[in-house]
PDB file of C-alpha atoms in Angstrom:
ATOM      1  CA  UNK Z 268     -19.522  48.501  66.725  1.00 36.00           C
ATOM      2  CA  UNK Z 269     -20.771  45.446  68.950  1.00 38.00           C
ATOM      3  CA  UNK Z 270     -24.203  44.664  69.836  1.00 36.00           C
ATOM      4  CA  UNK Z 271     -24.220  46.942  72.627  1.00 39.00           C
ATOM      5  CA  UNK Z 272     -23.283  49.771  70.199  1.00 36.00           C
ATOM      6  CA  UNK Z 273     -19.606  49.616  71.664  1.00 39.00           C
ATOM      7  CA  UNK Z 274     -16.648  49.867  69.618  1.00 40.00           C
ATOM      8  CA  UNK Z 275     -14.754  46.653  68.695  1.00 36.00           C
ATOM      9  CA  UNK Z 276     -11.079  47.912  69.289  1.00 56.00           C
ATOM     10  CA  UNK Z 277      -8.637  45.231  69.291  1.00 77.00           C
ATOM     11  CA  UNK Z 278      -5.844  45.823  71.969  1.00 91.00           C
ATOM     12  CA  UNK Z 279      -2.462  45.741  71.447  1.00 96.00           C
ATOM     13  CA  UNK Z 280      -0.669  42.215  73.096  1.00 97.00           C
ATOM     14  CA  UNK Z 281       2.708  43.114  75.165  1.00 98.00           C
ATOM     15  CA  UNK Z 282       5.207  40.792  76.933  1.00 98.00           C
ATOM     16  CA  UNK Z 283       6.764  42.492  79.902  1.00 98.00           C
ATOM     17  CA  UNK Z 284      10.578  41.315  79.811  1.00 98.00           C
ATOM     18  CA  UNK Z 285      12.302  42.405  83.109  1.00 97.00           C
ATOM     19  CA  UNK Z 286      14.483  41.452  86.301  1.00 96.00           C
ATOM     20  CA  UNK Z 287      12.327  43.685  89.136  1.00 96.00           C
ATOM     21  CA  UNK Z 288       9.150  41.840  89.193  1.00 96.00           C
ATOM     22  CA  UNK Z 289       7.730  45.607  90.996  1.00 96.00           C
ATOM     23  CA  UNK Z 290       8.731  47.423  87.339  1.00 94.00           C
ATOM     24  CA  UNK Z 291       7.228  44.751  85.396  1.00 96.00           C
ATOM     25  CA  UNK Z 292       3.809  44.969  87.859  1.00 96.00           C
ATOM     26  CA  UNK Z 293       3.744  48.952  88.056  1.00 95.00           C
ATOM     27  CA  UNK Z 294       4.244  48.930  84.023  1.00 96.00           C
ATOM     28  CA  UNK Z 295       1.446  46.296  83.421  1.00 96.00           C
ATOM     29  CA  UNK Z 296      -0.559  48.695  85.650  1.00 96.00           C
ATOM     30  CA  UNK Z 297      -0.252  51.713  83.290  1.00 94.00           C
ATOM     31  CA  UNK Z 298      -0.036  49.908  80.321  1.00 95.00           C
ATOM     32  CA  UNK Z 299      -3.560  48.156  81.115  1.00 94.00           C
ATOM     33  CA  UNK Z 300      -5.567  51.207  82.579  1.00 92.00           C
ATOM     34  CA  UNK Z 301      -7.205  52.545  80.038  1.00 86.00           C
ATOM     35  CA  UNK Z 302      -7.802  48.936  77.770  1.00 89.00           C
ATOM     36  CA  UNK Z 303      -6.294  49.584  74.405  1.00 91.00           C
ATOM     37  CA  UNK Z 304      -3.029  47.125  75.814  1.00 95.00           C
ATOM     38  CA  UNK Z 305      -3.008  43.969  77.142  1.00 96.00           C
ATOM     39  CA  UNK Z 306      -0.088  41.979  78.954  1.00 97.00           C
ATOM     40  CA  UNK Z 307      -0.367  39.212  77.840  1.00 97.00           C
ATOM     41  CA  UNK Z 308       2.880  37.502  79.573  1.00 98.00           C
ATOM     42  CA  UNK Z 309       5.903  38.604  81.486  1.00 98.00           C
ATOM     43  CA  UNK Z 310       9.287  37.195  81.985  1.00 97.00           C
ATOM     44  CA  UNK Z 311      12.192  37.979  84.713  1.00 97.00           C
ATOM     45  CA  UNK Z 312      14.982  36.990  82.378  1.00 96.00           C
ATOM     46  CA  UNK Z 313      16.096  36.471  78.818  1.00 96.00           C
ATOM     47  CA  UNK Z 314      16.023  32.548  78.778  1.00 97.00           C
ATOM     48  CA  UNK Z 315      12.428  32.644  80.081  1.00 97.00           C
ATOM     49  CA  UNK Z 316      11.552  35.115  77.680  1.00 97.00           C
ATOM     50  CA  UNK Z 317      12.809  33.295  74.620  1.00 97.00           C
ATOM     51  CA  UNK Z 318      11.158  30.364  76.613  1.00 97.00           C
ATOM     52  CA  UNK Z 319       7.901  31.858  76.467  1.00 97.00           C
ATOM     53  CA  UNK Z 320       7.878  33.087  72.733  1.00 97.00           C
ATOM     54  CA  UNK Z 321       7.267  29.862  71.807  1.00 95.00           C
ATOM     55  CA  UNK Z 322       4.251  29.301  73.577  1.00 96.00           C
ATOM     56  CA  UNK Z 323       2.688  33.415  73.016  1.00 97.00           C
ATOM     57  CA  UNK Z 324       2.876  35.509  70.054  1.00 96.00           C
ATOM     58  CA  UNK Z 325       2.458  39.385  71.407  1.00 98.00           C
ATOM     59  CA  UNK Z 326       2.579  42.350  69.016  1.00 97.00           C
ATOM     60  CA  UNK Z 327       4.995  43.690  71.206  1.00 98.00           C
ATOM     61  CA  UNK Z 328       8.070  42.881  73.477  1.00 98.00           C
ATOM     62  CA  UNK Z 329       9.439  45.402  75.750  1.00 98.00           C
ATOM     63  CA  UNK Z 330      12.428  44.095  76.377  1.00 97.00           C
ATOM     64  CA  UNK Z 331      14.999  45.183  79.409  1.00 97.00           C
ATOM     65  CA  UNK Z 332      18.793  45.303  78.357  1.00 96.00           C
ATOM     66  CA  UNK Z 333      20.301  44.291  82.101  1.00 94.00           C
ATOM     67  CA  UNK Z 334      18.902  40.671  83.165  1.00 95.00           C
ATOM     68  CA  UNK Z 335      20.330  37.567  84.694  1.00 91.00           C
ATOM     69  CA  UNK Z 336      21.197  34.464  82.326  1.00 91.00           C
ATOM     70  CA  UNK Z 337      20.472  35.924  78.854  1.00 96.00           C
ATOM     71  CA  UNK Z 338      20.036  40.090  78.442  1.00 97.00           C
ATOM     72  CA  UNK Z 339      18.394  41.882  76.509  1.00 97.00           C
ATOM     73  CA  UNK Z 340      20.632  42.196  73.705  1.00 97.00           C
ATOM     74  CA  UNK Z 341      20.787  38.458  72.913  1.00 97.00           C
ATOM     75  CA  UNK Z 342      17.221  38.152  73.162  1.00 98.00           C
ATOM     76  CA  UNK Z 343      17.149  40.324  70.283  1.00 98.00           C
ATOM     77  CA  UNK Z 344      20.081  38.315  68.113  1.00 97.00           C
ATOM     78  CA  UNK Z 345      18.037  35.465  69.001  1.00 97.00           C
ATOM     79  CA  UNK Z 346      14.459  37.304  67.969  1.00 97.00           C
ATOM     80  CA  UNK Z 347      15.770  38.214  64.904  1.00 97.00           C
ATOM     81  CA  UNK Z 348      18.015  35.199  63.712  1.00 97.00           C
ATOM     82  CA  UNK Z 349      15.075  32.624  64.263  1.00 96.00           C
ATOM     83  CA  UNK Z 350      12.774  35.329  62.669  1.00 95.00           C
ATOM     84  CA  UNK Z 351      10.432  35.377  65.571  1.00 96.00           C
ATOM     85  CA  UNK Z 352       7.491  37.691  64.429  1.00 95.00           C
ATOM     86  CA  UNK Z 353       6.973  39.956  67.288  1.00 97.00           C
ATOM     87  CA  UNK Z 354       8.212  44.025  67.388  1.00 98.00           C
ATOM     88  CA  UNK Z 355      10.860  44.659  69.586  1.00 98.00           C
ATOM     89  CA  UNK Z 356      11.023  47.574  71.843  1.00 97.00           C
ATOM     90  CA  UNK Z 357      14.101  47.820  74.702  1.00 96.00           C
ATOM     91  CA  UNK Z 358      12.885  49.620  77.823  1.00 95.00           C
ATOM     92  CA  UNK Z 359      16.212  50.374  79.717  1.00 92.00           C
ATOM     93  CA  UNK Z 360      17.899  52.605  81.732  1.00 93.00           C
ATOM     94  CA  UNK Z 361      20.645  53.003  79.665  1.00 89.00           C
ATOM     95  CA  UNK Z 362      20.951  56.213  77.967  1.00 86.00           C
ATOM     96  CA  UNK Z 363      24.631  55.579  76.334  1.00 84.00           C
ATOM     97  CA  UNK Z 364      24.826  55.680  72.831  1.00 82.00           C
ATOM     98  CA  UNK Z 365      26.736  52.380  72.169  1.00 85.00           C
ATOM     99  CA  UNK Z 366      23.610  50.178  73.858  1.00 90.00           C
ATOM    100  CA  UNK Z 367      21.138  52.295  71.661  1.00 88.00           C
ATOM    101  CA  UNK Z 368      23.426  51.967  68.286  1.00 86.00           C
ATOM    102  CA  UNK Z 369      23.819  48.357  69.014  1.00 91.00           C
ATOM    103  CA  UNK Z 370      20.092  48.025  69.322  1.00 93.00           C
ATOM    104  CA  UNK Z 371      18.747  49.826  66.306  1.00 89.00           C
ATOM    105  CA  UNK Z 372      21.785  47.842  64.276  1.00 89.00           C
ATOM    106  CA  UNK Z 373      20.257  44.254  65.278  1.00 94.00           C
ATOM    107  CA  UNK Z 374      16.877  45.355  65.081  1.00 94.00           C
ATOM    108  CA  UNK Z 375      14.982  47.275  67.346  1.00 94.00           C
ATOM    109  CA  UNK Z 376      12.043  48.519  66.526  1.00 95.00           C
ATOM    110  CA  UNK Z 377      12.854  51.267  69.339  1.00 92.00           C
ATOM    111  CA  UNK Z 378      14.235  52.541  72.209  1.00 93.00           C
ATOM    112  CA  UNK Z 379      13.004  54.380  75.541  1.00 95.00           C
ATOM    113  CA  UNK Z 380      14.097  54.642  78.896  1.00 94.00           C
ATOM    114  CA  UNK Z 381      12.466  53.493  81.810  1.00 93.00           C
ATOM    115  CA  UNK Z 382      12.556  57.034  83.466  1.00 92.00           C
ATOM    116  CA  UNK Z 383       9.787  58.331  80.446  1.00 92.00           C
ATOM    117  CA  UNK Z 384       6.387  58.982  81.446  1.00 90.00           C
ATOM    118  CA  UNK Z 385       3.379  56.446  80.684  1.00 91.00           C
ATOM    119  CA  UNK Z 386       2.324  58.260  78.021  1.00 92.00           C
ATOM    120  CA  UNK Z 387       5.363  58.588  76.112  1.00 93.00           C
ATOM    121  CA  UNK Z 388       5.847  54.468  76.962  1.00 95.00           C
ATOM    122  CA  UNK Z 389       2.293  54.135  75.048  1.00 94.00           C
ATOM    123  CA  UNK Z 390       3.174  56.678  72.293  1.00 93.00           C
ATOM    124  CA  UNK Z 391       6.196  54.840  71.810  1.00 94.00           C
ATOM    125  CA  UNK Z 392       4.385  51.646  71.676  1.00 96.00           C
ATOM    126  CA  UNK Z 393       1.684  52.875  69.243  1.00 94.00           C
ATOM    127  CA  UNK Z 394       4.107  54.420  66.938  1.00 92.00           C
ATOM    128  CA  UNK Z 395       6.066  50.660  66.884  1.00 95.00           C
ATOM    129  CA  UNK Z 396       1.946  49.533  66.118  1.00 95.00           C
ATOM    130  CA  UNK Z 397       1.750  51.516  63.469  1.00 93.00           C
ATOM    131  CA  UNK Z 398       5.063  50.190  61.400  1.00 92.00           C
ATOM    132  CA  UNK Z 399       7.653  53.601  62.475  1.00 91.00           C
ATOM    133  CA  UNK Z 400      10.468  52.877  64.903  1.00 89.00           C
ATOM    134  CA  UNK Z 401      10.646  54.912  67.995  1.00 90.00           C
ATOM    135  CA  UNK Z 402      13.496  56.733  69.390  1.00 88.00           C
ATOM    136  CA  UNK Z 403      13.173  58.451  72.854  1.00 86.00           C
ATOM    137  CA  UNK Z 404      13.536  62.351  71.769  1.00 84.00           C
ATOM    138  CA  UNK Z 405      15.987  62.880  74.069  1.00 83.00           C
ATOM    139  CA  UNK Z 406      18.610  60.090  72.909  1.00 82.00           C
ATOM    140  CA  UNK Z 407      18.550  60.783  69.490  1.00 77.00           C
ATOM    141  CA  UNK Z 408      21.144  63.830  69.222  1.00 71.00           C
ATOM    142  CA  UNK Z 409      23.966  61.240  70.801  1.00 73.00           C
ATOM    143  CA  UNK Z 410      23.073  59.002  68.644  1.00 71.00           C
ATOM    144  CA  UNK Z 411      23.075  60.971  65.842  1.00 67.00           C
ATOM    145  CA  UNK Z 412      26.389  61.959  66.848  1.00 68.00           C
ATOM    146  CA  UNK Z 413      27.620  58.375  67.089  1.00 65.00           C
ATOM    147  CA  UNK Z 414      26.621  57.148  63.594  1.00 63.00           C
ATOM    148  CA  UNK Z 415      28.589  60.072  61.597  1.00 60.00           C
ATOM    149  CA  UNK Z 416      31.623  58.859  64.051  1.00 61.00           C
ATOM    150  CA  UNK Z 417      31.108  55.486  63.147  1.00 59.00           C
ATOM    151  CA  UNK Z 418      30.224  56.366  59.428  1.00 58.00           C
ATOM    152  CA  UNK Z 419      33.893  58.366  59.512  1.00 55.00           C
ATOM    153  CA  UNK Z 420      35.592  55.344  61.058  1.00 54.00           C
ATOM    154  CA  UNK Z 421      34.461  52.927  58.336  1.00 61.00           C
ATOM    155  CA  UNK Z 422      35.746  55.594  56.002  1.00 62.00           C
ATOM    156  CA  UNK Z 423      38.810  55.682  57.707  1.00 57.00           C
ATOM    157  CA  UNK Z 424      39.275  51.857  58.095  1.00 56.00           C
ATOM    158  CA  UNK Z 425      38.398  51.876  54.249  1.00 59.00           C
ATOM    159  CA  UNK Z 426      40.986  54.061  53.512  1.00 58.00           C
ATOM    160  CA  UNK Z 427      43.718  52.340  55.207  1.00 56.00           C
ATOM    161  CA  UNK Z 428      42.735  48.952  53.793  1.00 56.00           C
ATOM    162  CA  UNK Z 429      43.366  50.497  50.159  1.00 66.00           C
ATOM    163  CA  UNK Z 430      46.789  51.786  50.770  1.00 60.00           C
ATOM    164  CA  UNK Z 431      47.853  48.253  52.114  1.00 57.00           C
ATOM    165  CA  UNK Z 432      46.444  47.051  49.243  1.00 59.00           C
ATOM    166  CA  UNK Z 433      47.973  49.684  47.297  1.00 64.00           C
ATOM    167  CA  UNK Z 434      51.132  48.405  48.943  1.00 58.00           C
ATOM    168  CA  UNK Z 435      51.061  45.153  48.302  1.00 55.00           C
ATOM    169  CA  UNK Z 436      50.753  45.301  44.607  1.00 66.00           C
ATOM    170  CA  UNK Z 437      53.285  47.601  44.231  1.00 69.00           C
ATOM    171  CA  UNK Z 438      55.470  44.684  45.321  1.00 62.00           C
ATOM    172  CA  UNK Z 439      54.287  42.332  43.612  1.00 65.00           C
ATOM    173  CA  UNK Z 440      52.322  40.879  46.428  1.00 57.00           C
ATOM    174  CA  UNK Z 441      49.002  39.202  44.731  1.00 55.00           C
ATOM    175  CA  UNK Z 442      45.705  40.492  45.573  1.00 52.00           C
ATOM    176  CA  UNK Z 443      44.540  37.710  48.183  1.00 54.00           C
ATOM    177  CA  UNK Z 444      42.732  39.857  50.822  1.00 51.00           C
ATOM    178  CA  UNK Z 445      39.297  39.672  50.810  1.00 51.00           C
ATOM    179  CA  UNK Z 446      37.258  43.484  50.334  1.00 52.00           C
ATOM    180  CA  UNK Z 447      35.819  44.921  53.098  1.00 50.00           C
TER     181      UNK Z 447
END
């Protein structure tokens, strides 16, 4: 507690990364009313974003997928090959499976669509706070779904890659293929 016998609560620093400057202001609206989140910057594209990271270090980016010049996806290659240290959460309206899996694989540290609720945006980004990754509820049976398909095409792909191996020795052909 402060002098005034209020509580000290430090507020959680967001970058607003999107296209529609009227999503990014109606989102800094919600995110802001009750105190414990502060925008600290926003950005209408990818380039600026990645721009601005060098100058701001937020706790968390909510990141669009869909923007002009560099999306959403890049920004996180980028983000995570030049080990910027900031939490990455994509705020998109794309519900498919392949944009989430891609995600999570470069490192998300979640995923929710822009037609949630406030509330579940903020329980999303206090769950990303608090170290777990966030998955909107409603996305995660597809993508479920897609990692045993994917886990069962590696398998597959495995499998073939032995037989031709198998193949080539049994002619005589030398073992120059690199393993999977």
């Amino acid at each position: 507690m402060n002098k005034m016998g209020e509580e000290n609560l430090m507020s959680t620093k967001v970058m607003l990364v999107d296209d529609h400057a009227l999503i990014r202001e109606g989102i800094k609206q919600l995110l802001e009313f009750d105190g414990s989140i502060d925008v600290i910057e926003q950005a209408s594209d990818g380039a600026e974003c990645l721009e601005k990271l060098q100058h701001v270090q937020p706790d968390i980016l909510l990141l669009d997928i869909n923007m002009p010049n560099v999306n959403g996806i890049e920004v996180l290659e980028e983000i995570k090959k030049k080990n910027i240290p900031v939490k990455v959460l994509m705020l998109t309206v794309h519900s498919e499976a392949e944009y989430l899996v891609q995600a999570v694989d470069i490192g998300a540290n979640g995923y929710i669509l822009k037609d949630s609720g406030s509330e579940e945006l903020k329980k999303a980004i206090q769950s990303v706070m608090d170290g777990d990754s966030y998955i909107q509820p409603s996305l995660i049976p597809s993508l479920n779904s897609r990692l045993v398909n994917r886990d069962i095409d590696k398998e597959k792909i495995a499998a073939v890659y032995e037989e031709i191996i198998d193949e080539y020795l049994q002619k005589g052909i030398p073992r120059e293929i690199p393993a999977l």
